[in-house]
């Protein structure tokens, strides 16, 4: 059984989607540990409710590399094959990423490379794009920049607000994150430059 570690900082709805997919045998593996840098993140309760170890690694008072080293230790103890960022609100250091080459993945609420960074749904709405969406990508040091694994487009409606748009993008996130994780864990993919090429049947 492949093992997934999930890094969170907040609400945990994407974690919930991954947990549900694992329970329903749609993830291609199990969530074996959830790590949060925020002690009272609601995501931790979701992990505990699913019977998954929930570990707090507070970043405060620690240098980034030191904090990342502690998290890496926990992830290694749990033998994870893939690390999923699910609303994890900190940048990861180069040593952390090179310890897990192409094994760290993130979900972002826009069609990257458009609207990286915070509040992507509002950025897209304010820009006036007619289509936005969600992106799962491999994590590199630069923010929201790695090879794109999967995307789903979401039409922006004339009567949308940033909140209604964000809600529909979140539904798309919950659909593609488990599918992307299954694809990654299945191993039938390769990188050509920065292009992620799937060798598997379309999900
Ligand atoms: C999601 O919109 C995700 O795309 C972004 O942070 C948010 C986390 O939400 N990276 P949740 O904690 O998964 O509910």
GROMACS .gro file of C-alpha atoms and ligand atoms in nm:
model
  217
    1UNK     CA    1   0.000   0.000   0.000
    2UNK     CA    2   0.144   0.338  -0.103
    3UNK     CA    3   0.155   0.598   0.171
    4UNK     CA    4   0.066   0.964   0.153
    5UNK     CA    5   0.158   1.234   0.403
    6UNK     CA    6  -0.054   1.551   0.399
    7UNK     CA    7   0.069   1.894   0.514
    8UNK     CA    8  -0.200   2.137   0.628
    9UNK     CA    9  -0.238   2.472   0.801
   10UNK     CA   10  -0.612   2.532   0.812
   11UNK     CA   11  -0.960   2.413   0.718
   12UNK     CA   12  -0.870   2.080   0.559
   13UNK     CA   13  -1.140   2.033   0.295
   14UNK     CA   14  -0.885   1.898   0.046
   15UNK     CA   15  -0.752   1.667   0.317
   16UNK     CA   16  -1.111   1.551   0.362
   17UNK     CA   17  -1.138   1.480  -0.012
   18UNK     CA   18  -0.815   1.276   0.001
   19UNK     CA   19  -0.934   1.085   0.308
   20UNK     CA   20  -1.268   1.008   0.143
   21UNK     CA   21  -1.095   0.887  -0.172
   22UNK     CA   22  -0.865   0.662   0.032
   23UNK     CA   23  -1.162   0.518   0.220
   24UNK     CA   24  -1.340   0.451  -0.110
   25UNK     CA   25  -1.031   0.298  -0.266
   26UNK     CA   26  -0.993   0.578  -0.522
   27UNK     CA   27  -0.659   0.719  -0.404
   28UNK     CA   28  -0.424   0.438  -0.496
   29UNK     CA   29  -0.288   0.448  -0.141
   30UNK     CA   30  -0.362   0.553   0.214
   31UNK     CA   31  -0.314   0.875   0.409
   32UNK     CA   32  -0.068   0.763   0.674
   33UNK     CA   33   0.005   1.092   0.853
   34UNK     CA   34  -0.119   1.451   0.862
   35UNK     CA   35   0.118   1.727   0.970
   36UNK     CA   36   0.019   2.080   1.063
   37UNK     CA   37   0.228   2.383   1.149
   38UNK     CA   38  -0.080   2.528   1.324
   39UNK     CA   39  -0.182   2.354   1.647
   40UNK     CA   40  -0.553   2.436   1.624
   41UNK     CA   41  -0.602   2.380   1.251
   42UNK     CA   42  -0.948   2.224   1.194
   43UNK     CA   43  -0.777   1.988   0.948
   44UNK     CA   44  -0.621   1.805   1.242
   45UNK     CA   45  -0.964   1.709   1.373
   46UNK     CA   46  -1.055   1.572   1.031
   47UNK     CA   47  -0.744   1.353   1.039
   48UNK     CA   48  -0.818   1.229   1.391
   49UNK     CA   49  -1.180   1.157   1.299
   50UNK     CA   50  -1.050   0.937   1.016
   51UNK     CA   51  -0.813   0.758   1.253
   52UNK     CA   52  -0.502   0.904   1.089
   53UNK     CA   53  -0.210   1.022   1.306
   54UNK     CA   54  -0.222   1.402   1.333
   55UNK     CA   55   0.111   1.564   1.421
   56UNK     CA   56   0.171   1.929   1.507
   57UNK     CA   57   0.506   2.075   1.400
   58UNK     CA   58   0.492   2.436   1.514
   59UNK     CA   59   0.718   2.652   1.301
   60UNK     CA   60   0.734   2.940   1.545
   61UNK     CA   61   1.078   2.990   1.694
   62UNK     CA   62   1.245   2.763   1.437
   63UNK     CA   63   1.440   2.847   1.124
   64UNK     CA   64   1.266   2.721   0.808
   65UNK     CA   65   1.523   2.448   0.740
   66UNK     CA   66   1.512   2.327   1.098
   67UNK     CA   67   1.131   2.311   1.092
   68UNK     CA   68   1.134   2.133   0.756
   69UNK     CA   69   1.389   1.883   0.891
   70UNK     CA   70   1.155   1.799   1.178
   71UNK     CA   71   0.867   1.745   0.936
   72UNK     CA   72   1.085   1.531   0.709
   73UNK     CA   73   1.168   1.313   1.008
   74UNK     CA   74   0.799   1.252   1.079
   75UNK     CA   75   0.724   1.182   0.713
   76UNK     CA   76   1.012   0.934   0.694
   77UNK     CA   77   0.899   0.763   1.016
   78UNK     CA   78   0.568   0.703   0.841
   79UNK     CA   79   0.737   0.582   0.521
   80UNK     CA   80   0.551   0.820   0.292
   81UNK     CA   81   0.582   0.784  -0.085
   82UNK     CA   82   0.418   1.118  -0.164
   83UNK     CA   83   0.364   1.444   0.025
   84UNK     CA   84   0.049   1.641  -0.051
   85UNK     CA   85   0.023   2.006   0.043
   86UNK     CA   86  -0.339   2.083   0.121
   87UNK     CA   87  -0.365   2.443   0.231
   88UNK     CA   88  -0.015   2.438   0.379
   89UNK     CA   89   0.066   2.806   0.409
   90UNK     CA   90   0.446   2.804   0.417
   91UNK     CA   91   0.719   2.776   0.158
   92UNK     CA   92   0.930   2.462   0.176
   93UNK     CA   93   1.309   2.478   0.187
   94UNK     CA   94   1.542   2.343  -0.081
   95UNK     CA   95   1.677   2.061   0.142
   96UNK     CA   96   1.322   1.938   0.212
   97UNK     CA   97   1.236   1.934  -0.158
   98UNK     CA   98   1.560   1.767  -0.263
   99UNK     CA   99   1.503   1.495  -0.004
  100UNK     CA  100   1.173   1.416  -0.181
  101UNK     CA  101   1.244   1.472  -0.552
  102UNK     CA  102   0.918   1.500  -0.750
  103UNK     CA  103   0.739   1.362  -0.449
  104UNK     CA  104   0.575   1.680  -0.323
  105UNK     CA  105   0.253   1.801  -0.482
  106UNK     CA  106   0.026   2.100  -0.425
  107UNK     CA  107  -0.325   2.212  -0.514
  108UNK     CA  108  -0.378   2.573  -0.614
  109UNK     CA  109  -0.712   2.750  -0.679
  110UNK     CA  110  -0.638   2.896  -1.024
  111UNK     CA  111  -0.529   2.779  -1.366
  112UNK     CA  112  -0.154   2.822  -1.318
  113UNK     CA  113   0.059   2.996  -1.428
  114UNK     CA  114  -0.218   3.257  -1.393
  115UNK     CA  115  -0.272   3.398  -1.045
  116UNK     CA  116  -0.009   3.235  -0.824
  117UNK     CA  117   0.010   3.330  -0.457
  118UNK     CA  118  -0.255   3.426  -0.206
  119UNK     CA  119  -0.622   3.482  -0.280
  120UNK     CA  120  -0.600   3.340  -0.632
  121UNK     CA  121  -0.978   3.322  -0.676
  122UNK     CA  122  -1.018   3.691  -0.595
  123UNK     CA  123  -0.723   3.779  -0.821
  124UNK     CA  124  -0.893   3.597  -1.110
  125UNK     CA  125  -1.232   3.757  -1.038
  126UNK     CA  126  -1.079   4.106  -1.016
  127UNK     CA  127  -0.886   4.052  -1.337
  128UNK     CA  128  -1.212   3.965  -1.509
  129UNK     CA  129  -1.111   3.632  -1.660
  130UNK     CA  130  -1.401   3.426  -1.797
  131UNK     CA  131  -1.244   3.093  -1.703
  132UNK     CA  132  -1.045   3.004  -1.394
  133UNK     CA  133  -1.005   2.671  -1.217
  134UNK     CA  134  -0.782   2.449  -1.010
  135UNK     CA  135  -0.431   2.312  -1.065
  136UNK     CA  136  -0.240   2.022  -0.912
  137UNK     CA  137   0.133   2.068  -0.963
  138UNK     CA  138   0.463   1.926  -0.846
  139UNK     CA  139   0.629   2.155  -0.595
  140UNK     CA  140   0.949   2.340  -0.666
  141UNK     CA  141   1.115   2.608  -0.459
  142UNK     CA  142   0.951   2.892  -0.649
  143UNK     CA  143   0.594   2.958  -0.538
  144UNK     CA  144   0.319   2.773  -0.732
  145UNK     CA  145   0.560   2.702  -1.016
  146UNK     CA  146   0.629   2.330  -1.069
  147UNK     CA  147   0.519   2.096  -1.350
  148UNK     CA  148   0.141   2.078  -1.391
  149UNK     CA  149  -0.010   1.736  -1.319
  150UNK     CA  150  -0.381   1.809  -1.364
  151UNK     CA  151  -0.616   2.105  -1.409
  152UNK     CA  152  -0.989   2.159  -1.416
  153UNK     CA  153  -1.142   2.471  -1.568
  154UNK     CA  154  -1.428   2.655  -1.395
  155UNK     CA  155  -1.632   2.914  -1.587
  156UNK     CA  156  -1.668   3.253  -1.422
  157UNK     CA  157  -2.034   3.359  -1.425
  158UNK     CA  158  -2.141   3.720  -1.465
  159UNK     CA  159  -2.308   3.717  -1.124
  160UNK     CA  160  -2.016   3.550  -0.944
  161UNK     CA  161  -1.854   3.708  -0.642
  162UNK     CA  162  -1.504   3.603  -0.532
  163UNK     CA  163  -1.675   3.377  -0.278
  164UNK     CA  164  -1.913   3.199  -0.515
  165UNK     CA  165  -1.630   3.150  -0.763
  166UNK     CA  166  -1.404   3.015  -0.488
  167UNK     CA  167  -1.677   2.770  -0.382
  168UNK     CA  168  -1.705   2.622  -0.733
  169UNK     CA  169  -1.327   2.609  -0.771
  170UNK     CA  170  -1.309   2.423  -0.440
  171UNK     CA  171  -1.544   2.157  -0.578
  172UNK     CA  172  -1.307   2.118  -0.873
  173UNK     CA  173  -1.012   2.093  -0.634
  174UNK     CA  174  -1.182   1.810  -0.449
  175UNK     CA  175  -1.239   1.626  -0.777
  176UNK     CA  176  -0.890   1.655  -0.924
  177UNK     CA  177  -0.667   1.621  -0.616
  178UNK     CA  178  -0.753   1.255  -0.545
  179UNK     CA  179  -0.731   1.173  -0.918
  180UNK     CA  180  -0.391   1.342  -0.948
  181UNK     CA  181  -0.261   1.161  -0.639
  182UNK     CA  182  -0.375   0.829  -0.782
  183UNK     CA  183  -0.196   0.908  -1.107
  184UNK     CA  184   0.124   1.007  -0.925
  185UNK     CA  185   0.122   0.701  -0.699
  186UNK     CA  186   0.058   0.476  -0.998
  187UNK     CA  187   0.399   0.580  -1.130
  188UNK     CA  188   0.301   0.574  -1.498
  189UNK     CA  189   0.422   0.924  -1.575
  190UNK     CA  190   0.740   1.105  -1.664
  191UNK     CA  191   0.872   1.457  -1.693
  192UNK     CA  192   0.983   1.596  -2.027
  193UNK     CA  193   1.148   1.920  -1.927
  194UNK     CA  194   0.879   2.082  -1.720
  195UNK     CA  195   0.601   1.893  -1.899
  196UNK     CA  196   0.430   1.625  -1.691
  197UNK     CA  197   0.338   1.343  -1.927
  198UNK     CA  198   0.092   1.077  -1.815
  199UNK     CA  199   0.141   0.727  -1.953
  200UNK     CA  200  -0.174   0.601  -1.783
  201UNK     CA  201  -0.522   0.578  -1.930
  202UNK     CA  202  -0.716   0.899  -1.874
  203UNK     CA  203  -0.889   0.884  -1.533
  204LIG     C1  204  -0.744   2.554  -0.115
  204LIG     O1  205  -0.816   2.648  -0.188
  204LIG     C2  206  -0.615   2.518  -0.184
  204LIG     O2  207  -0.625   2.523  -0.323
  204LIG     C3  208  -0.521   2.627  -0.136
  204LIG     O3  209  -0.557   2.647   0.000
  204LIG     C4  210  -0.694   2.612   0.018
  204LIG     C5  211  -0.698   2.511   0.127
  204LIG     O4  212  -0.829   2.477   0.161
  204LIG     N1  213  -0.384   2.588  -0.154
  204LIG     P1  214  -0.856   2.348   0.251
  204LIG     O5  215  -0.776   2.368   0.381
  204LIG     O6  216  -0.810   2.229   0.175
  204LIG     O7  217  -1.003   2.349   0.277
   0.00000   0.00000   0.00000
